[in-house]
C-alpha cells in the first residue's frame, strides 16, 4: 500500500523491487520501470541489487537511465550481482559497460567467485573475459604527473632508485583495455573471446620516450637496471597479450604495433607496444656502448622469449655485434620457420 511508503519507506522499496523483479522486464509498463529507477535513487536500494533476482535487462535499464551512482556501495553490489551470474554472457556485457564504476574491491569479489566456481565449469572464453575485466579494473590509477616528474628529476640528478626508474618506464607500458566487440565479431563461435569483447593493449599516443631517455646521463649507473626493468615490463605485457589472444602467433598484433624497432617515420601515430619497445631498443644501445656483455645477455633473452616482437628486438641487436657475417647468418638460419 502507498501508506507504507511514508511509514516504512525502506521496507516498501524492498518489497516493491521484489515484486517488479520477478516480472519479465519487457512486460512491465513504462511507469513501473521509472518507479524502479526512482527507487534506485535511494542509497539503500543499491544494496538490494545482489539480493533480488534482477536480470541483465534491468542492469541495462539502470545504466542507460543513469540510476546507478558511483559509490562504494554500488561497486560492492554490482560485483556481488556479477559473482552470481558468471555463466551468463549478457551479465558480463552489462558489467563491462559499467566497469567505470568498479575498482580493485570489485575485482577481488569477482576473482573469488571465479575460484569458487571450479566445480561448475564456466565456458573458457567467458572465464577469460571475466579475468581480463578484473585486470582492467585493478589497473586503474590516477595519472600521477607529480610522482613521475619527481622520478624523472631524480634520474636526471643520478639519484634515482629502482622504484623511480619503474615509475618513469611505467608511462610507456601498454595497458589492457576492453571495448565493445566489432559487429562482425559478435557472430563468432561459442568459444570466441572476440564475440564478448574487443581486447587491446594501449599506451598514451602522446608519449615521448626522449623525455625519459634524455634524463639518463651518459654512462649512468641507472642504464643497466633501467634496461632490466623495461625488458621485464615488455615480457610481462606480452604474456598478458597471450591471455588476451593478441600474441603467440608468428604474426601477432603486439608486433604489428611496431613498424620499426629503430627510430623511423613509419612509427608516427602508433601506440600499443611501440613506446616500450623503442625504450628497450634505445636502452640496449646505451648499455651496449658501456657493457656489451650485459647487453648481449638481454639480447639472448629476447631471442629465446618466444614472441615475434622480442625476436625482432634480438635481430636489432645483431647490427651491433662484432662477429663475422657468416656466424650471424648461421644464427638466423637456426630460427624457427615461424619467426
PDB file of C-alpha atoms in Angstrom, residues 89 92-93 96 123-133 176-182 185-201 240-247:
ATOM      1  CA  UNK A  89      27.318 -13.710 -21.289  1.00  0.00           C
ATOM      2  CA  UNK A  92      29.384  -9.941 -18.473  1.00  0.00           C
ATOM      3  CA  UNK A  93      28.409  -7.482 -21.180  1.00  0.00           C
ATOM      4  CA  UNK A  96      31.736  -4.489 -18.747  1.00  0.00           C
ATOM      5  CA  UNK A 123      32.908 -21.524 -20.665  1.00  0.00           C
ATOM      6  CA  UNK A 124      36.622 -20.786 -21.245  1.00  0.00           C
ATOM      7  CA  UNK A 125      36.042 -17.662 -23.323  1.00  0.00           C
ATOM      8  CA  UNK A 126      33.703 -16.237 -20.689  1.00  0.00           C
ATOM      9  CA  UNK A 127      36.066 -17.053 -17.828  1.00  0.00           C
ATOM     10  CA  UNK A 128      38.914 -15.365 -19.727  1.00  0.00           C
ATOM     11  CA  UNK A 129      36.716 -12.302 -20.347  1.00  0.00           C
ATOM     12  CA  UNK A 130      35.903 -12.013 -16.632  1.00  0.00           C
ATOM     13  CA  UNK A 131      39.585 -12.383 -15.697  1.00  0.00           C
ATOM     14  CA  UNK A 132      40.621  -9.701 -18.175  1.00  0.00           C
ATOM     15  CA  UNK A 133      37.932  -7.431 -16.769  1.00  0.00           C
ATOM     16  CA  UNK A 176      44.677  -3.755 -21.173  1.00  0.00           C
ATOM     17  CA  UNK A 177      41.508  -2.094 -22.428  1.00  0.00           C
ATOM     18  CA  UNK A 178      38.216  -3.860 -23.121  1.00  0.00           C
ATOM     19  CA  UNK A 179      35.905  -2.433 -25.770  1.00  0.00           C
ATOM     20  CA  UNK A 180      32.625  -3.412 -27.319  1.00  0.00           C
ATOM     21  CA  UNK A 181      33.165  -6.158 -29.930  1.00  0.00           C
ATOM     22  CA  UNK A 182      33.012  -5.265 -33.581  1.00  0.00           C
ATOM     23  CA  UNK A 185      32.840 -10.460 -34.235  1.00  0.00           C
ATOM     24  CA  UNK A 186      29.532 -10.971 -32.427  1.00  0.00           C
ATOM     25  CA  UNK A 187      28.740 -13.892 -34.753  1.00  0.00           C
ATOM     26  CA  UNK A 188      31.934 -15.763 -33.857  1.00  0.00           C
ATOM     27  CA  UNK A 189      31.738 -19.293 -32.447  1.00  0.00           C
ATOM     28  CA  UNK A 190      30.803 -20.137 -28.852  1.00  0.00           C
ATOM     29  CA  UNK A 191      34.455 -20.297 -27.775  1.00  0.00           C
ATOM     30  CA  UNK A 192      35.363 -16.869 -29.135  1.00  0.00           C
ATOM     31  CA  UNK A 193      36.647 -14.159 -26.820  1.00  0.00           C
ATOM     32  CA  UNK A 194      36.240 -11.544 -29.555  1.00  0.00           C
ATOM     33  CA  UNK A 195      32.495 -12.128 -29.583  1.00  0.00           C
ATOM     34  CA  UNK A 196      32.314 -10.966 -25.958  1.00  0.00           C
ATOM     35  CA  UNK A 197      34.730  -8.056 -26.031  1.00  0.00           C
ATOM     36  CA  UNK A 198      37.442  -6.477 -28.115  1.00  0.00           C
ATOM     37  CA  UNK A 199      40.758  -6.516 -26.266  1.00  0.00           C
ATOM     38  CA  UNK A 200      43.529  -4.015 -26.884  1.00  0.00           C
ATOM     39  CA  UNK A 201      46.754  -3.156 -25.111  1.00  0.00           C
ATOM     40  CA  UNK A 240      49.314 -10.568 -20.889  1.00  0.00           C
ATOM     41  CA  UNK A 241      48.837 -10.218 -24.647  1.00  0.00           C
ATOM     42  CA  UNK A 242      48.805 -14.022 -24.899  1.00  0.00           C
ATOM     43  CA  UNK A 243      45.968 -14.134 -22.369  1.00  0.00           C
ATOM     44  CA  UNK A 244      44.170 -11.516 -24.436  1.00  0.00           C
ATOM     45  CA  UNK A 245      44.749 -13.553 -27.621  1.00  0.00           C
ATOM     46  CA  UNK A 246      46.880 -10.765 -29.116  1.00  0.00           C
ATOM     47  CA  UNK A 247      50.194 -12.617 -29.172  1.00  0.00           C
TER      48      UNK A 247
END
